[in-house]
CSV table of C-alpha atoms and ligand atoms in Angstrom, one decimal:
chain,number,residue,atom,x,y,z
A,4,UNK,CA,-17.5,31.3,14.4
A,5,UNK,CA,-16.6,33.3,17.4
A,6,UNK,CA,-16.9,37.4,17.0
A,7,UNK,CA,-13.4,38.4,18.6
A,8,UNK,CA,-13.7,42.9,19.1
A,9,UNK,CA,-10.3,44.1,19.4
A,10,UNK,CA,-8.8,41.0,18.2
A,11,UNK,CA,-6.2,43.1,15.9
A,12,UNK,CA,-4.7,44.4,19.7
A,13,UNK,CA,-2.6,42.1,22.2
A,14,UNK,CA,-4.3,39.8,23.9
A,15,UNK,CA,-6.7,39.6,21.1
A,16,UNK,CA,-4.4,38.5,18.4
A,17,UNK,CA,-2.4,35.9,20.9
A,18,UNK,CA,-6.1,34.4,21.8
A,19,UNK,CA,-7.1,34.8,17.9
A,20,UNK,CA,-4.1,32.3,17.4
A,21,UNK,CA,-5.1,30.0,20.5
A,22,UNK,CA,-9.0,29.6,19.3
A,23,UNK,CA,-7.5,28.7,15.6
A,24,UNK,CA,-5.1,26.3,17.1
A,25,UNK,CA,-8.1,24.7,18.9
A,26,UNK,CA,-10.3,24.8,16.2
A,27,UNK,CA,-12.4,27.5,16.5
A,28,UNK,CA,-12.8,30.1,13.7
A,29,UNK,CA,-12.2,33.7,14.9
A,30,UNK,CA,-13.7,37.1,12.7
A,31,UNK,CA,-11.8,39.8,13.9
A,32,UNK,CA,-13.9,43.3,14.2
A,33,UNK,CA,-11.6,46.1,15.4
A,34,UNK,CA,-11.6,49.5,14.4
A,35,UNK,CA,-7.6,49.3,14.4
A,36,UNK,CA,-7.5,52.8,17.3
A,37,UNK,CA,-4.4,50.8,19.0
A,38,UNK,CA,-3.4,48.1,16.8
A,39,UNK,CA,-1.8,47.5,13.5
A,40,UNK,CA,-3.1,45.9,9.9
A,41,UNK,CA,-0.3,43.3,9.6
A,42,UNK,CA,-0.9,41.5,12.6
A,43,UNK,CA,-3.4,39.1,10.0
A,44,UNK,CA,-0.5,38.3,8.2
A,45,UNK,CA,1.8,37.9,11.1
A,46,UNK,CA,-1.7,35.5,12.5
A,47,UNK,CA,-1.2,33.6,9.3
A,48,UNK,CA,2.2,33.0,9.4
A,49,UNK,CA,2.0,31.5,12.8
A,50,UNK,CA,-1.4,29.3,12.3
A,51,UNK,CA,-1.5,28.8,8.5
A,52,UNK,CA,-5.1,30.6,8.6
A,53,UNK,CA,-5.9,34.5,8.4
A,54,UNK,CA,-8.7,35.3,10.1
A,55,UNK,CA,-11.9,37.4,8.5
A,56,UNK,CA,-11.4,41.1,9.4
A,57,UNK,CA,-14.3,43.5,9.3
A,58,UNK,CA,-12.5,47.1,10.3
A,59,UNK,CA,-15.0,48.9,12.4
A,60,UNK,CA,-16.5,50.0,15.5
A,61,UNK,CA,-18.3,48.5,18.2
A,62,UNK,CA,-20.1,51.4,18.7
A,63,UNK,CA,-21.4,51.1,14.5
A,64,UNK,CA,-24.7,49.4,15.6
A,65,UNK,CA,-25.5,49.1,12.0
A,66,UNK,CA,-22.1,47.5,11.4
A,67,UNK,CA,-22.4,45.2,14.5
A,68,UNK,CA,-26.2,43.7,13.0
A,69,UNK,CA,-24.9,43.4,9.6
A,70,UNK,CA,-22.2,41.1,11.1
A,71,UNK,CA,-24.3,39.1,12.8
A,72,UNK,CA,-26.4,38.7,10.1
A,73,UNK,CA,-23.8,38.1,7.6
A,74,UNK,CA,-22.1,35.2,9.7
A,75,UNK,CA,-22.9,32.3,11.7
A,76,UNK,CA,-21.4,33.8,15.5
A,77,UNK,CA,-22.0,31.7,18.1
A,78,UNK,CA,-20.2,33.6,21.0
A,79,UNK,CA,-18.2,37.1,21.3
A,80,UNK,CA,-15.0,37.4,23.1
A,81,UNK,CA,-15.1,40.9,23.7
A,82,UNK,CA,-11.3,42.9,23.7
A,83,UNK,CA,-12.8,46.5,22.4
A,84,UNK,CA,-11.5,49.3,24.5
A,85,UNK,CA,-9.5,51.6,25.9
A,86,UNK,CA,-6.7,50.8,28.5
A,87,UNK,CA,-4.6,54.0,29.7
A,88,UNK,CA,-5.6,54.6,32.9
A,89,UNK,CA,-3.6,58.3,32.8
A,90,UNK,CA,-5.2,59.1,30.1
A,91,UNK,CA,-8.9,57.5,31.2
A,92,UNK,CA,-8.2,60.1,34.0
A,93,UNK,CA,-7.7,63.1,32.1
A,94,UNK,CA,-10.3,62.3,29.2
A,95,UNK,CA,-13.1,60.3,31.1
A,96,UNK,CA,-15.9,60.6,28.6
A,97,UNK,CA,-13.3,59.1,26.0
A,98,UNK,CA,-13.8,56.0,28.3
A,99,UNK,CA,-16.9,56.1,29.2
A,100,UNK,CA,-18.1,56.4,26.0
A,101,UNK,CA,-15.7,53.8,23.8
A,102,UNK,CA,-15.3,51.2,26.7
A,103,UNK,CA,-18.7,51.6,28.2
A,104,UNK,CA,-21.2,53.0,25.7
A,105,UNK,CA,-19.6,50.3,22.9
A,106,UNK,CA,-20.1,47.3,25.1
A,107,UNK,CA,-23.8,48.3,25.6
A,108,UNK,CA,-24.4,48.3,21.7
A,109,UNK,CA,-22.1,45.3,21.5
A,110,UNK,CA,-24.6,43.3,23.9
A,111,UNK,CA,-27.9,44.9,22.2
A,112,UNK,CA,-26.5,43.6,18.3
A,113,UNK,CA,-26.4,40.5,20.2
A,114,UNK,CA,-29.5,40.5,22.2
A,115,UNK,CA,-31.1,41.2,19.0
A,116,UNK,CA,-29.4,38.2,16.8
A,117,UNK,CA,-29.7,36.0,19.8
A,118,UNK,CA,-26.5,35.3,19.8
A,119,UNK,CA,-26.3,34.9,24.2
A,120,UNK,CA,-23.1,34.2,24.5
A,121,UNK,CA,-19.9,36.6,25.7
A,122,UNK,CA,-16.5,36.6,27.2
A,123,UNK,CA,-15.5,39.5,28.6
A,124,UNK,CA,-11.9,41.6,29.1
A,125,UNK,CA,-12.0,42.9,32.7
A,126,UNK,CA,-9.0,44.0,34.8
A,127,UNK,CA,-7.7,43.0,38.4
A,128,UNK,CA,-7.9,47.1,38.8
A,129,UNK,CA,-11.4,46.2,40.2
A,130,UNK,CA,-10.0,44.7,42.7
A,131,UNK,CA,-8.3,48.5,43.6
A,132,UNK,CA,-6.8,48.1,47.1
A,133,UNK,CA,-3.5,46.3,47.9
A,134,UNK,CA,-3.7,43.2,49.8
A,135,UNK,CA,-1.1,40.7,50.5
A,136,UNK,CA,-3.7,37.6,50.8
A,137,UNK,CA,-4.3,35.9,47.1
A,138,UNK,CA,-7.0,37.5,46.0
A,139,UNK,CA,-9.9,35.7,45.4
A,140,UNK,CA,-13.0,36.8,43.2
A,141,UNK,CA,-15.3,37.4,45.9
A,142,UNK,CA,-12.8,40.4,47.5
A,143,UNK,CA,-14.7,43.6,47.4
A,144,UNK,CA,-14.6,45.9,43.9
A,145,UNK,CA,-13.8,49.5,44.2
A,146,UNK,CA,-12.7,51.4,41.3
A,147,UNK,CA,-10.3,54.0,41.5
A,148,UNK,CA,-10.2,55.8,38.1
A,149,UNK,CA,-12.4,55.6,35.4
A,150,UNK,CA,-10.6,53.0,33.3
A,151,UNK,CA,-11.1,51.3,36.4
A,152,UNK,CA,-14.9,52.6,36.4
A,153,UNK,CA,-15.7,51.4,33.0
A,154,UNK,CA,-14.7,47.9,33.5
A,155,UNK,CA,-17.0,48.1,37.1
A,156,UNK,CA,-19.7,49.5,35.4
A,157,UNK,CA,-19.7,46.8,32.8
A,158,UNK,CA,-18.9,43.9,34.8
A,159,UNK,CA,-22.4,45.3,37.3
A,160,UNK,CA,-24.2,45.4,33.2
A,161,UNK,CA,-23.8,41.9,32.4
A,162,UNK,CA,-24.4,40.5,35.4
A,163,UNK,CA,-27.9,42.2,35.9
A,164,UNK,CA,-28.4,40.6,31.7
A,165,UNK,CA,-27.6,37.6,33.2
A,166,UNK,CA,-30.1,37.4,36.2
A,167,UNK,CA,-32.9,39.0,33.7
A,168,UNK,CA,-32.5,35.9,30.9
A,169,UNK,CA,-30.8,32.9,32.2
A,170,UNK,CA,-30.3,32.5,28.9
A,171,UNK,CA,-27.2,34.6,28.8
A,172,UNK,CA,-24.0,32.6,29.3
A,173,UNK,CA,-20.9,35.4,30.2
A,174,UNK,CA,-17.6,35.0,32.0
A,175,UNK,CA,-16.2,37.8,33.0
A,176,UNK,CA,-12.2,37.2,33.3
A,177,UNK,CA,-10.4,39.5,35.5
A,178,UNK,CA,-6.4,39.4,34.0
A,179,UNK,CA,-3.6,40.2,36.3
A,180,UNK,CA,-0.9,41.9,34.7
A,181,UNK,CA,-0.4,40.4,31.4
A,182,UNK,CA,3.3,40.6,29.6
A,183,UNK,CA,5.2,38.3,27.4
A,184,UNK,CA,4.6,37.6,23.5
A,185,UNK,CA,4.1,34.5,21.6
A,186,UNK,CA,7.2,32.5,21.0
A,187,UNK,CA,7.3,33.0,17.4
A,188,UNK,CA,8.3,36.8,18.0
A,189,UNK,CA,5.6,37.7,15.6
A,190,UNK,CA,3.2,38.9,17.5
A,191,UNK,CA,3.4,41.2,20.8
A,192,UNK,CA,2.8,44.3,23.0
A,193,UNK,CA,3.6,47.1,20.4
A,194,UNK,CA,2.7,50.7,22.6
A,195,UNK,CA,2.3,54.0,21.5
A,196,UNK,CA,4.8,56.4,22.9
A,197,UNK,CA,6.6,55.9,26.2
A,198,UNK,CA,5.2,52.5,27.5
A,199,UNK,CA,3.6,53.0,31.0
A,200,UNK,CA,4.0,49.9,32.0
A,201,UNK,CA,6.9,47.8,33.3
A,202,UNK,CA,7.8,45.5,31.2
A,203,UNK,CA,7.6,47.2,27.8
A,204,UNK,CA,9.6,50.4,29.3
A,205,UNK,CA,12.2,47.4,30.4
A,206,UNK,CA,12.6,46.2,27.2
A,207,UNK,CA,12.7,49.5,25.6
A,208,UNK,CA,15.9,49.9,28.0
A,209,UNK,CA,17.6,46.4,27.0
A,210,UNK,CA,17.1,47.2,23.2
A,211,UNK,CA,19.2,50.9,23.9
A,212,UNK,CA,15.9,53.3,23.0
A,213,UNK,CA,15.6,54.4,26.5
A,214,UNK,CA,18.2,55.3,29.3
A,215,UNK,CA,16.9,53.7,32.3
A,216,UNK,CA,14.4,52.6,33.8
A,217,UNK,CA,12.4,54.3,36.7
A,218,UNK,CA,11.3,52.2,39.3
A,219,UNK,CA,8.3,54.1,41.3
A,220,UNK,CA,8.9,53.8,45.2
A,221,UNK,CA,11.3,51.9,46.9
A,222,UNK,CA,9.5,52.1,50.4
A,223,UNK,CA,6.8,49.6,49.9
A,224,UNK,CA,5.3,47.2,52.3
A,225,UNK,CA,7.2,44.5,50.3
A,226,UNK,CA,10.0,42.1,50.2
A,227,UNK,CA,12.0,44.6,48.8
A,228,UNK,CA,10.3,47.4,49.1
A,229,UNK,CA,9.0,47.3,45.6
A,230,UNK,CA,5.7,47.2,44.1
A,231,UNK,CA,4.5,43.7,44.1
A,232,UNK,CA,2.2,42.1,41.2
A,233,UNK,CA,0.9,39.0,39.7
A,234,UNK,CA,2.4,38.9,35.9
A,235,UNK,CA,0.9,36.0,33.4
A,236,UNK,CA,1.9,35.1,30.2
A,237,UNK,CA,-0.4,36.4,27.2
A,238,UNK,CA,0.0,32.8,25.8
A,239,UNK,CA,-1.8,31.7,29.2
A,240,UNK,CA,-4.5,34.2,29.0
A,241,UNK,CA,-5.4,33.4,25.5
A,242,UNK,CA,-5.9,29.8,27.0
A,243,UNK,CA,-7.6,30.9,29.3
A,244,UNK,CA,-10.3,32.3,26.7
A,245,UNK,CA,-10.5,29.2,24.9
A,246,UNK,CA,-10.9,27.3,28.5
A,247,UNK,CA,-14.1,30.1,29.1
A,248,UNK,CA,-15.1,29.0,25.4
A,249,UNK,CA,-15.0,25.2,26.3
A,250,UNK,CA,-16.9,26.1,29.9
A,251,UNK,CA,-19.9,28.1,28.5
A,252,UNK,CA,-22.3,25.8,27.2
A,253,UNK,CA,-22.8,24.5,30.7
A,254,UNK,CA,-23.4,27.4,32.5
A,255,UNK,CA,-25.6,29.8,32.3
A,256,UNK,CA,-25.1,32.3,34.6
A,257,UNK,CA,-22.5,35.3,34.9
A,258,UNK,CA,-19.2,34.0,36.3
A,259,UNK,CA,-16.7,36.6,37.1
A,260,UNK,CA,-13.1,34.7,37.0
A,261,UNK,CA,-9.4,35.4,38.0
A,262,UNK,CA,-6.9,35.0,35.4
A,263,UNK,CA,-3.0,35.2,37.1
A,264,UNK,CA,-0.4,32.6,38.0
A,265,UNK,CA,-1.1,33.0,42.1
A,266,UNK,CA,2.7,34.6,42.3
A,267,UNK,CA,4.0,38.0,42.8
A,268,UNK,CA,6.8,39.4,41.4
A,269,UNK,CA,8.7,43.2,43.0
A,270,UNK,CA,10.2,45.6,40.3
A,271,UNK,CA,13.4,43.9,41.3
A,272,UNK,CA,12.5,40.8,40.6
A,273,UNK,CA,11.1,41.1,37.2
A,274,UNK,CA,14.5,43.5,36.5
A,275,UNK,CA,16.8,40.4,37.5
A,276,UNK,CA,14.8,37.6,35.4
A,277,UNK,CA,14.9,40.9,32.6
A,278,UNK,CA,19.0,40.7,33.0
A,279,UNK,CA,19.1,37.4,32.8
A,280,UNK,CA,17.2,36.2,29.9
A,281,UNK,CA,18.5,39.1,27.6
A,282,UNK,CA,22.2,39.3,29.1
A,283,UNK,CA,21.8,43.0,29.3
A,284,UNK,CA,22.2,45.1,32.0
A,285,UNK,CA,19.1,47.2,33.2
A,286,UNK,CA,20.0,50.0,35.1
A,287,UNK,CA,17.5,51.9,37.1
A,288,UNK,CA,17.2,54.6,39.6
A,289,UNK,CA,14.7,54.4,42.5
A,290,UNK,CA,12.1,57.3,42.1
A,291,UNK,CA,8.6,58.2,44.2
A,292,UNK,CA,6.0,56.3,44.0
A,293,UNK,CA,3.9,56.5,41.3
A,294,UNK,CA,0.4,58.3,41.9
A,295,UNK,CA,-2.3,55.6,42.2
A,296,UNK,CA,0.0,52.4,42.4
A,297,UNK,CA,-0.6,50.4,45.3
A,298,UNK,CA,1.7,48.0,46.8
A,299,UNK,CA,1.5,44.2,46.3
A,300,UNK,CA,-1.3,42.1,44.5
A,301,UNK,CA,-2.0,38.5,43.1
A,302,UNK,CA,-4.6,36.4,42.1
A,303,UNK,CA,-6.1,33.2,43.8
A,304,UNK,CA,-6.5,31.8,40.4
A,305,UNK,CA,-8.0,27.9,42.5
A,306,UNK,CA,-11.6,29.0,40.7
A,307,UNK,CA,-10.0,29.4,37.3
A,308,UNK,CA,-8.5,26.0,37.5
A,309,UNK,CA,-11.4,23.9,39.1
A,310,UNK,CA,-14.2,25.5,36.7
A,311,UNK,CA,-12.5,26.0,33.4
A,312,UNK,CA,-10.0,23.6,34.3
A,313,UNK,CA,-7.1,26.0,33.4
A,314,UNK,CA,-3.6,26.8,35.1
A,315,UNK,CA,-0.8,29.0,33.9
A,316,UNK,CA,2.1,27.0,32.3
A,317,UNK,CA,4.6,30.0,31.9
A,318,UNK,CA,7.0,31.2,34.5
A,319,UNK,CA,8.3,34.6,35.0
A,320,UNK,CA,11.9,33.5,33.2
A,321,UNK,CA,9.5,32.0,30.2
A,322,UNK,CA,7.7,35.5,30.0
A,323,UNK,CA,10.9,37.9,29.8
A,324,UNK,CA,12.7,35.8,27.5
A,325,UNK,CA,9.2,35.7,25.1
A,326,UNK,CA,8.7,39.6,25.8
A,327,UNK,CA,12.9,39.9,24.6
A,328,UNK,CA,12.2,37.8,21.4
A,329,UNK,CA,9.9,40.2,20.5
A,330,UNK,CA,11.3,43.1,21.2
A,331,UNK,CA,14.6,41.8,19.3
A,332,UNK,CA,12.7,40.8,15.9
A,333,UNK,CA,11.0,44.0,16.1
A,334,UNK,CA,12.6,47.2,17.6
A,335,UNK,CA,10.0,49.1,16.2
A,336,UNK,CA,6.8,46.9,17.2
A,337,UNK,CA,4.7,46.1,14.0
A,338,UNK,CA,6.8,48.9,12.1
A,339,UNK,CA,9.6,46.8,11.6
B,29,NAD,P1,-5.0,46.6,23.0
B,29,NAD,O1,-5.2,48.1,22.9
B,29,NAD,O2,-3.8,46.1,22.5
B,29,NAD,O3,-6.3,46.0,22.2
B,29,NAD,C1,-7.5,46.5,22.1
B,29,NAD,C2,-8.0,46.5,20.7
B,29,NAD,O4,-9.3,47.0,20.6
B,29,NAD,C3,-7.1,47.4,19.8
B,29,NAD,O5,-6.8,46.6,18.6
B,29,NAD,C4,-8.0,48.5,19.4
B,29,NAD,O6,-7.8,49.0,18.1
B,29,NAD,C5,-9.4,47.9,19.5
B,29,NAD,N1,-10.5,48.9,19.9
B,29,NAD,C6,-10.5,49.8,20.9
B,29,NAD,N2,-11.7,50.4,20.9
B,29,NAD,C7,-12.4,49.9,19.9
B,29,NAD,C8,-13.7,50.2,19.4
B,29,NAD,N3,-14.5,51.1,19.9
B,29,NAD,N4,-14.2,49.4,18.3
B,29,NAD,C9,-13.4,48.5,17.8
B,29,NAD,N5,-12.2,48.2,18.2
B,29,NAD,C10,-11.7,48.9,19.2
B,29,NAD,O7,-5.3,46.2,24.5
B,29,NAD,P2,-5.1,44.7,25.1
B,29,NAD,O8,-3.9,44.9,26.1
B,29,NAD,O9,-5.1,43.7,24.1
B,29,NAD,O10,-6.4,44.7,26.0
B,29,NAD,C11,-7.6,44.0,25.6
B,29,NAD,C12,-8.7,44.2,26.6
B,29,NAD,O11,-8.2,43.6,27.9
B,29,NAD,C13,-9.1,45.6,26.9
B,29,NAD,O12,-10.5,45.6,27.1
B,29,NAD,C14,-8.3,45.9,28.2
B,29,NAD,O13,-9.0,46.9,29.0
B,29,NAD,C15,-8.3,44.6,28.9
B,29,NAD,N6,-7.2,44.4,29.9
B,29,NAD,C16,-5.9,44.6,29.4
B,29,NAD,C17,-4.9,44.5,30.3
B,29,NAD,C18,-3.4,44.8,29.9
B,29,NAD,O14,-2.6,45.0,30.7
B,29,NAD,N7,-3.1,44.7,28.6
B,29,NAD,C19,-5.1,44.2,31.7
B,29,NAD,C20,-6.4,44.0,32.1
B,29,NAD,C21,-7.5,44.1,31.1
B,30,UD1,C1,-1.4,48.9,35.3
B,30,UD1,C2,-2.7,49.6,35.4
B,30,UD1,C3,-3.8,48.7,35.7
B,30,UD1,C4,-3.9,47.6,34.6
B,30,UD1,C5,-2.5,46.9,34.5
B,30,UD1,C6,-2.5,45.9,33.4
B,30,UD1,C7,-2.0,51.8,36.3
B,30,UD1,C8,-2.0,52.7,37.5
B,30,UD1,N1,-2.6,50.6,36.5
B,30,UD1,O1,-1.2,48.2,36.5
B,30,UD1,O2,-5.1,49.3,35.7
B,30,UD1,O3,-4.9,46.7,34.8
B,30,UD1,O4,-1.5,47.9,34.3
B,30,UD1,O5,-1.2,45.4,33.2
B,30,UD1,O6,-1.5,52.1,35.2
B,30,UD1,N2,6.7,50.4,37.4
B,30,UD1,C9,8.0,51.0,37.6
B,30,UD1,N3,8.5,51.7,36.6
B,30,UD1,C10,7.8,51.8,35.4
B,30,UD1,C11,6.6,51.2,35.2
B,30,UD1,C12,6.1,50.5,36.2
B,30,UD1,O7,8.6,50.9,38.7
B,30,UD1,O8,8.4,52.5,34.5
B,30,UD1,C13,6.2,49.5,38.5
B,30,UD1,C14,4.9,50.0,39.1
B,30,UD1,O9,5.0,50.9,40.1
B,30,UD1,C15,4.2,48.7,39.5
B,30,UD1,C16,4.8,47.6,38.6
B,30,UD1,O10,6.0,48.2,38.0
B,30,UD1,O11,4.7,48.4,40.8
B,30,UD1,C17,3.9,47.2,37.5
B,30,UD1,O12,3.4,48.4,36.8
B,30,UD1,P1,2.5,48.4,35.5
B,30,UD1,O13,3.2,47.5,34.5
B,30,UD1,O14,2.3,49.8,35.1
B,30,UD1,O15,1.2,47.7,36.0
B,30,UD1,P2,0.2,48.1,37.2
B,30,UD1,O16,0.6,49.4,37.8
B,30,UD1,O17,0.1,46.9,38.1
């Protein structure tokens, strides 16, 4: 069985339907902060098997050894945490304390049942300058808020675990900017509010509950002169966690891995593939900058695909058209 923490949220459930479809058997603990029940049923639907949920929190050390106890686990992917990096800004010790305090008990539950083995969430933010070379996993880190922090922090945790007891066996995957839902339409990026990032806030503007759409800074150091990322597919990151599954019984040290296509996409660009797989028309306005963004970024993703022997399979057309299907079949996210 493989423990999957924030499973219930949305790169969780998309790998939670990935590991059944390659036979693995995912128990969901998530203490549901940013995600909603049905996504089981909605799991279900699409694989034909719901996955055990324990509602709860990773920072329950109580909960966490009765878990381990109670089932046979014999690695963690670990989704738990927090991800607004506005709101990591103004309410750090709300970070630091879910994303960085409930990974420590997550790892000592496991320490303690011996289970050694963990895939872990991290964030191209680490990363934190711009650079127009691919960026490759050996760049220097720098974090630049304390979302950003946490994941640093973390990612410096398990690697010192790792050197103490080779026994450990950790990848640390470093995701790009994920978008895009599973082609069923059942399951997909549902935020609270006004979405902060791109893609959902262009969505919300093709289905009519928003205006237009605000593109931050038009004076870039870009093709266009638009902000410049590496977007994956949510479908290829959750293969990407089965690929880090397959790949940990052979090694036993702390690998820290890109997850992106090796492509970057402007504003613009994503806004014309948007157009053109919904047939609506996104109109925008060109604003300042946003406060913190920095101007073009994309993954060498060469280790990703000689070690775990994975490669993105979606293009940027594929990921629009997925991220419309969702937002068509469900206007209101997971509320219908
Ligand atoms: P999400 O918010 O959709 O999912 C996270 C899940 O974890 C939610 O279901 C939430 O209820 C749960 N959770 C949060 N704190 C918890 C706690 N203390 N105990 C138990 N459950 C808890 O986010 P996501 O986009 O699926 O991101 C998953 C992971 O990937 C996060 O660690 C995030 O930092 C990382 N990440 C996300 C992105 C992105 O753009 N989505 C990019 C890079 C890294
Ligand atoms: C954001 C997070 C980053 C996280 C990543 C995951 C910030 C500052 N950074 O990165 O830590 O790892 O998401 O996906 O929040 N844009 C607009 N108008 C909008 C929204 C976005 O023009 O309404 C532009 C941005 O300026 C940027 C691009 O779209 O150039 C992508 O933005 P976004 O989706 O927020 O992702 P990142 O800023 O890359």
């Amino acid at each position: 069985m493989i423990l999957v923490t924030g499973g219930m949220g949305y790169i969780g459930s998309h790998t939670c339907v990935e590991l059944i479809n390659a036979g693995f058997t995912p128990i969901i603990l998530d203490n549901l902060c940013n995600s909603h029940k049905n996504v089981l049923e909605r799991i279900e639907t699409i694989t034909g098997q719901k996955p055990t949920f324990i509602e709860g929190d990773i920072r329950d050390s109580e909960l966490l050894n009765k878990v381990f106890s109670n089932y046979p686990i014999d690695a963690v992917i670990h989704f738990a945490g927090l991800k607004a990096v506005g709101e990591s800004v103004q309410h750090p010790l709300r970070y630091y304390d879910n994303n960085v305090v409930g990974s420590l008990s997550l790892v000592q539950a496991m320490e303690k049942a011996g289970v050694k083995r963990l895939i872990f969430s991290s964030s191209a933010t680490v990363y934190g300058c711009s650079s127009t070379e691919p960026i490759t996993e050996s760049f220097s880190t720098k974090a630049v808020n304390p979302y950003g922090q946490s994941k640093l922090i973390l990612e410096t945790m398990f690697t010192d675990i790792c050197h103490a007891d080779p026994e450990w066996q950790m990848v640390i995957l470093r995701y790009f900017n994920p978008i895009g839902a599973h082609e069923s339409g059942l399951i997909g990026e549902d935020p609270n509010g006004i979405p902060n990032n791109l893609l959902p806030f262009i969505s919300q503007v093709a289905i009519g509950k928003r205006d237009k759409l605000q593109v931050f800074g038009g004076d870039y150091d870009t093709h266009d002169g638009t902000g410049v990322r590496d977007y994956i597919h949510v479908c290829d990151l959750a293969s990407g966690h089965v690929a880090a599954l397959n790949h940990l019984p052979y090694k036993s040290n702390c690998l820290a891995v890109n997850l992106g296509t090796g492509k970057g996409y402007s504003v613009l660009d994503v806004i014309n593939a948007f157009e053109k797989a919904s047939n609506k028309k996104i109109p925008y306005d060109v604003v300042e900058r946003r406060l913190g963004d920095i101007d073009i970024y994309f993954a060498d993703a060469s280790l990703a695909n000689s070690l775990l022997n994975w490669q993105a399979q979606f293009n940027i057309d594929d990921m629009c058209r997925d991220t419309w299907r969702w937002q068509q079949k469900n206007p209101n996210g997971y509320l219908g």
